[in-house]
Short mmCIF file of C-alpha atoms (C1' of nucleotides) and ligand atoms in Angstrom, two decimals:
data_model
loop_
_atom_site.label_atom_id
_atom_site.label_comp_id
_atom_site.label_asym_id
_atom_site.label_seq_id
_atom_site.Cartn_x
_atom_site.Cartn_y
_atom_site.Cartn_z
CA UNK A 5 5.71 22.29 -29.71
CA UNK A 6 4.75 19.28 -32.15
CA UNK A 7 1.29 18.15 -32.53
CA UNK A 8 1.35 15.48 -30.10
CA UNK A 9 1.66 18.40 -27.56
CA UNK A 10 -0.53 20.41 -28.70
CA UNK A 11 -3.37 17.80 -29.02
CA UNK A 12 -2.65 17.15 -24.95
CA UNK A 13 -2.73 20.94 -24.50
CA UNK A 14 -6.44 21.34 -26.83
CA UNK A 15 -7.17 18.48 -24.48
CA UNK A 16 -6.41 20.47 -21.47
CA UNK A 17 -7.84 23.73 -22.42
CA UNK A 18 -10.95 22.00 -23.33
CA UNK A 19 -11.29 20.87 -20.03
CA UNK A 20 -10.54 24.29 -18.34
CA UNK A 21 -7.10 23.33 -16.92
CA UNK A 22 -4.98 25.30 -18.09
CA UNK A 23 -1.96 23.72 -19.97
CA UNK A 24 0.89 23.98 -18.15
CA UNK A 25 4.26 22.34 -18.69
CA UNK A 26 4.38 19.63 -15.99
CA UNK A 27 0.22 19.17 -16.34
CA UNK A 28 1.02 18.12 -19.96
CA UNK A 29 4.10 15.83 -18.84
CA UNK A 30 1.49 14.43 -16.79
CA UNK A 31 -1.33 13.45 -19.23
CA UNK A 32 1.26 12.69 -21.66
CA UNK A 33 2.52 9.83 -19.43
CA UNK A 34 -1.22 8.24 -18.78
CA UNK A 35 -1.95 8.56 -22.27
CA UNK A 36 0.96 6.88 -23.59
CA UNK A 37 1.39 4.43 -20.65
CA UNK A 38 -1.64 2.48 -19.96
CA UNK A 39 -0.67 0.60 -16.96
CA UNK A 40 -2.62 1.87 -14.95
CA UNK A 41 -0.19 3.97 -12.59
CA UNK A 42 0.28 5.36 -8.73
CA UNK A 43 1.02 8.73 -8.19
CA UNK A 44 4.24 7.33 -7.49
CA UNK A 45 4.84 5.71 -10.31
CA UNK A 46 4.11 8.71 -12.47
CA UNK A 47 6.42 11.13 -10.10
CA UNK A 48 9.24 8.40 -10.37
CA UNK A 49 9.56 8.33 -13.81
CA UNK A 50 9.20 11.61 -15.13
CA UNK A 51 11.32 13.22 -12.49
CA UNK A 52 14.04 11.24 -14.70
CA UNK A 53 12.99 14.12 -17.49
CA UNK A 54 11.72 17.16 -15.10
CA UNK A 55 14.19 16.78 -12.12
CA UNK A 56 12.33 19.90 -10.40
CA UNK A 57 9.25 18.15 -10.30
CA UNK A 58 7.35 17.79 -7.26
CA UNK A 59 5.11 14.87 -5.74
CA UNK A 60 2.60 16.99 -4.93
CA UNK A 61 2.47 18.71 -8.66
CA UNK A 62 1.18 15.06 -9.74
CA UNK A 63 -1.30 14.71 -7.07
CA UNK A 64 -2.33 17.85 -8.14
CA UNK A 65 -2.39 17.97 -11.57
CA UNK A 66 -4.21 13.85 -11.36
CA UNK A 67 -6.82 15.16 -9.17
CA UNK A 68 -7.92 18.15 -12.14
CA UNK A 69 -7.92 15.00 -14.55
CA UNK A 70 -10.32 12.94 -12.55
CA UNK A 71 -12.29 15.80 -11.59
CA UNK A 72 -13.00 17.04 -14.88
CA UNK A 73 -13.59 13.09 -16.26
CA UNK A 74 -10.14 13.02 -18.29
CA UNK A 75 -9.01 10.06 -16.19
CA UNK A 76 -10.43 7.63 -13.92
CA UNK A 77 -9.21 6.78 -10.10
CA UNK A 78 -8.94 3.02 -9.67
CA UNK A 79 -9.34 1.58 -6.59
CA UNK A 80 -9.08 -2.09 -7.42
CA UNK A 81 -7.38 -3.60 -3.74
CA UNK A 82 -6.41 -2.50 -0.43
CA UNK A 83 -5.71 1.06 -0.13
CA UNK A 84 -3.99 1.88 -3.47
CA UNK A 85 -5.21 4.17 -6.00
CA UNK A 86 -3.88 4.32 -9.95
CA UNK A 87 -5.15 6.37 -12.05
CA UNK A 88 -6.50 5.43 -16.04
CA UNK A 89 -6.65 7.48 -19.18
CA UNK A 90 -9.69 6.00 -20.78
CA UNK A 91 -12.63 6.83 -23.46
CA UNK A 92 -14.12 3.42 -23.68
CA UNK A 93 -15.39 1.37 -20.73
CA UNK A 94 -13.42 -1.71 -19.92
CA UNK A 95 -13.01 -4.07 -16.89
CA UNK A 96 -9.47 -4.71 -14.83
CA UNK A 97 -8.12 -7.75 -13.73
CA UNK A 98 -5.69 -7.78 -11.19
CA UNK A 99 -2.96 -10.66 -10.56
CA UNK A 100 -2.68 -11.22 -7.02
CA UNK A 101 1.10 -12.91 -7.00
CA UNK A 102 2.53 -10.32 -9.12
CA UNK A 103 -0.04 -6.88 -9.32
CA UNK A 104 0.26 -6.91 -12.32
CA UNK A 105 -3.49 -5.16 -13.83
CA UNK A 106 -4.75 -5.31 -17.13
CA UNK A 107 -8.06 -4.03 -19.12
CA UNK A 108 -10.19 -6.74 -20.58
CA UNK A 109 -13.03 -6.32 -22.79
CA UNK A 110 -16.46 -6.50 -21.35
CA UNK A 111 -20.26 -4.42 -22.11
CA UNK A 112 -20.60 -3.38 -18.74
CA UNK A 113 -24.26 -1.79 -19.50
CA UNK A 114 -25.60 -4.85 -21.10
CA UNK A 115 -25.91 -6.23 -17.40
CA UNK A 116 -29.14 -6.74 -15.88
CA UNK A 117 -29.21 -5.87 -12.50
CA UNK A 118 -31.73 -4.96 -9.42
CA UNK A 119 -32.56 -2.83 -6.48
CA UNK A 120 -31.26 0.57 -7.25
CA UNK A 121 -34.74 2.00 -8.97
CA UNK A 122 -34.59 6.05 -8.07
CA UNK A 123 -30.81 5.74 -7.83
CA UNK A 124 -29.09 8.05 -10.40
CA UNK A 125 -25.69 5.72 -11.37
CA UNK A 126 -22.86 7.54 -12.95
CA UNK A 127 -20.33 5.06 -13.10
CA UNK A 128 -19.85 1.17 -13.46
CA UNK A 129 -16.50 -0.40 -12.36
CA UNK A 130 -15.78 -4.47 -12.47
CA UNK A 131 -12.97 -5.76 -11.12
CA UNK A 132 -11.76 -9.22 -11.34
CA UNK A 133 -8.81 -10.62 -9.25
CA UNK A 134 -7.11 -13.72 -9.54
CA UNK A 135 -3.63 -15.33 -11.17
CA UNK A 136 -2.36 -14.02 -14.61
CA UNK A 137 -1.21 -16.40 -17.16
CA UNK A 138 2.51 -15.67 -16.02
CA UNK A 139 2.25 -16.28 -12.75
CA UNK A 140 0.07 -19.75 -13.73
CA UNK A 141 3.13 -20.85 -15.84
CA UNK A 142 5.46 -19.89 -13.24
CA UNK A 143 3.85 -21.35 -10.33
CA UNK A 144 3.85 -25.01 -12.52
CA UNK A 145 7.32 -25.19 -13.20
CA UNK B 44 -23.19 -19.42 25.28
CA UNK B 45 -26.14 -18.95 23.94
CA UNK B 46 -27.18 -20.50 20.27
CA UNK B 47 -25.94 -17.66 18.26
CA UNK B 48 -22.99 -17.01 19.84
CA UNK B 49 -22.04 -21.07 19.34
CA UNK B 50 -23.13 -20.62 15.95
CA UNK B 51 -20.41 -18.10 15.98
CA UNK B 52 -17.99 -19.94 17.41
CA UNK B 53 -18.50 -23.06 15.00
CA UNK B 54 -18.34 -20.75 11.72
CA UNK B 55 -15.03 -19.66 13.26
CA UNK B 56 -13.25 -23.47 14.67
CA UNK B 57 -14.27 -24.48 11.05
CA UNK B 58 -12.26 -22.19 9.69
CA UNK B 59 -9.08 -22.73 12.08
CA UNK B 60 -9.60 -19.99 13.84
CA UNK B 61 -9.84 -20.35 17.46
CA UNK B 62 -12.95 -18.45 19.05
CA UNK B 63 -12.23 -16.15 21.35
CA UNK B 64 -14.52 -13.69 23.42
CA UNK B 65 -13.32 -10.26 21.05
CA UNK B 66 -13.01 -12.55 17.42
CA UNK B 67 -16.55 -13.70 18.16
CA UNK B 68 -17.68 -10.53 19.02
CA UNK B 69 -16.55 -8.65 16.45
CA UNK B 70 -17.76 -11.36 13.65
CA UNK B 71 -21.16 -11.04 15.28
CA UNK B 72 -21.06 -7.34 14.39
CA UNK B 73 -19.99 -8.22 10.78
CA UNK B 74 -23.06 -10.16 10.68
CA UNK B 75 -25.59 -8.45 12.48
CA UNK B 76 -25.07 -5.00 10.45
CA UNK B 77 -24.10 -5.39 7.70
CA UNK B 78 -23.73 -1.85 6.47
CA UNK B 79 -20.14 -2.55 5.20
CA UNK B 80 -17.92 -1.34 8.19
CA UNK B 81 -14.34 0.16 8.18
CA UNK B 82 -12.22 -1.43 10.91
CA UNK B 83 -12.72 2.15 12.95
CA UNK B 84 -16.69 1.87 12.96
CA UNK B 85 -16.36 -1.93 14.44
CA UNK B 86 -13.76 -0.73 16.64
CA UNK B 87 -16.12 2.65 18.05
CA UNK B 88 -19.08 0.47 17.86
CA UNK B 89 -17.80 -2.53 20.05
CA UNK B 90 -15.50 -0.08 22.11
CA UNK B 91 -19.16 0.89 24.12
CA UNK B 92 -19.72 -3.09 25.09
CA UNK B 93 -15.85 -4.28 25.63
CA UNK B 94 -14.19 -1.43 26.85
CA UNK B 95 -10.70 -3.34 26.95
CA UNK B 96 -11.13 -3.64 22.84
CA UNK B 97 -7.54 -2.44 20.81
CA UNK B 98 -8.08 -1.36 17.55
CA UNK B 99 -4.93 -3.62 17.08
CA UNK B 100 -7.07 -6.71 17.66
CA UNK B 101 -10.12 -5.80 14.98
CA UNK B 102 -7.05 -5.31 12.57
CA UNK B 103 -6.10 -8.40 13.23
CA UNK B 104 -9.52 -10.19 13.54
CA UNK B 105 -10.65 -8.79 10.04
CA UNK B 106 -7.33 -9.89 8.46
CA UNK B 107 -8.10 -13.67 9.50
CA UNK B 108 -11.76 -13.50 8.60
CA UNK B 109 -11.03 -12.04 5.08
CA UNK B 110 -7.78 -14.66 4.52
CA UNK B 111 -10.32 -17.30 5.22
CA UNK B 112 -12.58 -16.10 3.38
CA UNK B 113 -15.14 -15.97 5.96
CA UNK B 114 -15.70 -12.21 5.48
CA UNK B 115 -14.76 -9.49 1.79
CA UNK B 116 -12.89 -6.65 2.36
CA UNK B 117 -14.23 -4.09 0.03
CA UNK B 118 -12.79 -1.57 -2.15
CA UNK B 119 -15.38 0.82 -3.58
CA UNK B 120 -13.75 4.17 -3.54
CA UNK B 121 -10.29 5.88 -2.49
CA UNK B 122 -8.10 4.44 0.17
CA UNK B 123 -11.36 3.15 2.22
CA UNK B 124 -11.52 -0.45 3.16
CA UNK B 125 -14.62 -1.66 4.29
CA UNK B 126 -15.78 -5.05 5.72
CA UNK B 127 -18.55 -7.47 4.14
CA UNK B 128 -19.64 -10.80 5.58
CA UNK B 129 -21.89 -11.95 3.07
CA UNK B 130 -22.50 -15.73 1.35
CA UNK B 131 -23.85 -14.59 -1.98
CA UNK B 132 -22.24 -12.71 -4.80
CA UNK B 133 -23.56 -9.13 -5.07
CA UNK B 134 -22.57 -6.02 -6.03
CA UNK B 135 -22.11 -2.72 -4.21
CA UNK B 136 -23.61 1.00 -4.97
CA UNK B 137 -22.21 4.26 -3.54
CA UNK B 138 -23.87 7.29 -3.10
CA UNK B 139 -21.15 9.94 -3.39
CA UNK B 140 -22.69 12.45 -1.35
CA UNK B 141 -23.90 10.98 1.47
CA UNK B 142 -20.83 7.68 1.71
CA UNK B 143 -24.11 5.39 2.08
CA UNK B 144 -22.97 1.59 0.37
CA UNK B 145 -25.66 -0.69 -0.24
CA UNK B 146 -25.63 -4.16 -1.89
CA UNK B 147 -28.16 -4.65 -5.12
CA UNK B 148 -28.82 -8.00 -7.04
CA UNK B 149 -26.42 -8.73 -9.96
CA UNK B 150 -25.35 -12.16 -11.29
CA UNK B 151 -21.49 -11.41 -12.11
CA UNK B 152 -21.10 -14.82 -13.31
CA UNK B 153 -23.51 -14.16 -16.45
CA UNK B 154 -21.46 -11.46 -17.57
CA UNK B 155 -19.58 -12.43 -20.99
CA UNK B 156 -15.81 -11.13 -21.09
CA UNK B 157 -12.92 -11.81 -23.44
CA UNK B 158 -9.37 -10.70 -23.21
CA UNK B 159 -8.27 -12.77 -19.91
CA UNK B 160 -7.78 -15.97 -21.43
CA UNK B 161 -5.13 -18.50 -19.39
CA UNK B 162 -6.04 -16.10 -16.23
CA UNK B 163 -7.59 -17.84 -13.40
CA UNK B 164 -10.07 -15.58 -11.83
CA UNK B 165 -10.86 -15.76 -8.58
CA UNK B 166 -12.98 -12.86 -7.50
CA UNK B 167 -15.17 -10.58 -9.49
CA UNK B 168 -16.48 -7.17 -8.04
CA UNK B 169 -19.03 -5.08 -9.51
CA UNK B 170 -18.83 -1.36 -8.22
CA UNK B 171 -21.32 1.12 -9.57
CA UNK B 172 -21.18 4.41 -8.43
CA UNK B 173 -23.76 7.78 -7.86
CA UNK B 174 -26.81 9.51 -6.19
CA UNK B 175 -28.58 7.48 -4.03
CA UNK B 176 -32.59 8.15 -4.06
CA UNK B 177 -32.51 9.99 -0.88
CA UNK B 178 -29.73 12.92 -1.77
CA UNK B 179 -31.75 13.08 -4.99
CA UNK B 180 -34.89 14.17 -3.18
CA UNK B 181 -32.65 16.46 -0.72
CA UNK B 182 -31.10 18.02 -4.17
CA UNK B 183 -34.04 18.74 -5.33
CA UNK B 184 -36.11 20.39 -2.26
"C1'" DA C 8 -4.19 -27.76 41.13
"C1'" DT C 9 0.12 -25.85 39.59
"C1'" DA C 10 3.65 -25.04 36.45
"C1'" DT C 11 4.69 -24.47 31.66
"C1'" DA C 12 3.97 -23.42 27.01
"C1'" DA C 13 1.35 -21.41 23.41
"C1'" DT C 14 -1.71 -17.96 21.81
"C1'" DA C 15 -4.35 -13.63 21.96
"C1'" DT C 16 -4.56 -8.98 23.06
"C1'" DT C 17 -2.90 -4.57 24.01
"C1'" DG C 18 -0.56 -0.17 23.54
"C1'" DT C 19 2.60 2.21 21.17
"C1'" DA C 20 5.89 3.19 17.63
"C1'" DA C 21 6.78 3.41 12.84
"C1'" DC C 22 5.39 3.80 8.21
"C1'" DG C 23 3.44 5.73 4.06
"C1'" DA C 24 -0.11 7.69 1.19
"C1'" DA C 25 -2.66 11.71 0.93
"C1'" DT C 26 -3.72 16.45 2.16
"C1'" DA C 27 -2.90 21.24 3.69
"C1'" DC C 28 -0.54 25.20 3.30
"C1'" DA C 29 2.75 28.92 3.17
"C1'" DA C 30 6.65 30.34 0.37
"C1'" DT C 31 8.56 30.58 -4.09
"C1'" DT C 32 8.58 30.56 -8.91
"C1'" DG C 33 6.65 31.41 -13.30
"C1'" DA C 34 3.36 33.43 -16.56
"C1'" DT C 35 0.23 37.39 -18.14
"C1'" DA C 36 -1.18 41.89 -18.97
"C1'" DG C 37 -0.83 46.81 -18.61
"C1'" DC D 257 9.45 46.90 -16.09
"C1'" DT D 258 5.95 46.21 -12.68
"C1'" DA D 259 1.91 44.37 -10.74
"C1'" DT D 260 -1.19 40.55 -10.50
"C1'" DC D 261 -2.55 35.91 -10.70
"C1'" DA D 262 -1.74 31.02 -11.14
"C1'" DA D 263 1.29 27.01 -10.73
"C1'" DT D 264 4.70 24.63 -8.34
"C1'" DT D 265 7.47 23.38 -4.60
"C1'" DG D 266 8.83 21.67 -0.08
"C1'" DT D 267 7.38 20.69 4.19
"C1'" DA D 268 4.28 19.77 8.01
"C1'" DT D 269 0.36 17.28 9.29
"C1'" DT D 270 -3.12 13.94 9.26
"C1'" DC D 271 -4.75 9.42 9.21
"C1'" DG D 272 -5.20 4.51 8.12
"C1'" DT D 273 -2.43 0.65 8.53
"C1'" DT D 274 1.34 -2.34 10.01
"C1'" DA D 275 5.00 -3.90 13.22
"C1'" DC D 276 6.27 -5.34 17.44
"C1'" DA D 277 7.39 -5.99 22.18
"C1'" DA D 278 5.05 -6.43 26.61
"C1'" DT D 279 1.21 -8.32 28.97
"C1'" DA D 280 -2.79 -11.14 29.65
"C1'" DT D 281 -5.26 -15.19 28.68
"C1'" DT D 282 -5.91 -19.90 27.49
"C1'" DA D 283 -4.45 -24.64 26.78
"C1'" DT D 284 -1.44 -28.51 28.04
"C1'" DA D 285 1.39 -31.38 30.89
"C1'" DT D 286 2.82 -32.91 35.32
MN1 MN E 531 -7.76 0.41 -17.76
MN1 MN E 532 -22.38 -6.17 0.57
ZN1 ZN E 533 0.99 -12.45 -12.37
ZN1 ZN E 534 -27.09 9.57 -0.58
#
DNA sequence: ATATAATATTGTAACGAATACAATTGATAG
DNA sequence: CTATCAATTGTATTCGTTACAATATTATAT
């Protein structure tokens, strides 16, 4: 196993899950692609490397992540959920022509907000949606 | 008619939509509680008054209201779309434990970003997510 | 007012993401 | 090797949503 690997499986073990072949596939593909996949994404891609893997191995396996705060469950539009592999905190944008969704930089705790005193908050999600720069260029032409 | 409902009606024919008895009725719902409803609570809800009511035709009520722009469709958590008629920009709280959503004062427009230059944005959601003040008393009796 | 056309509503079928679960496979320890 | 436990698989089921054809309602023309 090279030290990629075995940094995904300390990562793992860490975390209580224990390390398994297709859990490490798994986190290996959110870590290295940051595009913010769906469960079918993931399932698609690697089944091209693990042919025996099954759908409902990657449900389970994302669920562990978000459960134990590894990755985050995005729920930016409509009824689809990706999922993030993520330390810092960052904001998505969505493009609604193409769905295409990308992380943009914003301090998310430096905003001043009101009417949640004796509310415990645990997490802070922006989402902006609009037209990437693509699609603007495209729709000109 | 009285006032309201003609109020109703107007907010609607402005829009191009033509007002009829159920699209009327169910916008008056999206205004008078505005608890953030998924289509199946306006559809129990308005079931007890119009008895004839298809869940078909809030589907398809909430889909023109939201393409106008009239009403938000929200997505806080999971696969759950819920239903905001609302003028001003706020932004949303869930308590995880009890499902309760509630709006709070934020002004998304102060926030400084950087990374989405050439994107046009065109909506901009502010989620936060936790323990509302009432679960934390229950937790801790 | 009646016939005609256009629109809204309904009920149901189809779809797809997510979950549940029993059966199988794989790993671990004695 | 065998027994035990956990992970994975495949499938069935659930549930929210969409699609669509049939019916009811409303608007328009004669
Ligand atoms: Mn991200
Ligand atoms: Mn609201
Ligand atoms: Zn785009
Ligand atoms: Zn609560």
């Amino acid at each position: 196993m090279n030290q990629k690997m075995s940094n995904i499986a300390n990562e793992l073990t860490k975390n209580n899950i224990k390390p398994s072949i297709h859990r490490m596939r798994i986190l290996e593909y959110l870590m290295d692609k940051r595009d913010h996949p769906t469960v079918d994404e993931i399932y698609i891609n690697l089944k091209k490397e693990c042919p025996t893997l099954s759908k409902a191995t990657v449900y389970n396996a994302v669920s562990l992540f978000v459960n134990v705060g590894l990755v985050k469950a995005l729920t930016i539009e409509g009824t689809e959920v990706r999922y993030d592999y993520t330390k810092n905190n960052h904001g998505h944008f969505k493009g609604e022509q193409c769905g295409f969704i990308c992380d943009f930089d914003i301090n998310i705790n430096q905003m001043n907000f009101d009417g949640l005193d004796h509310c415990e908050i645990l997490s802070k999600d922006v989402n902006f949606k609009g037209i990437c720069s693509e699609c603007l260029l495209n729709n000109k032409r």
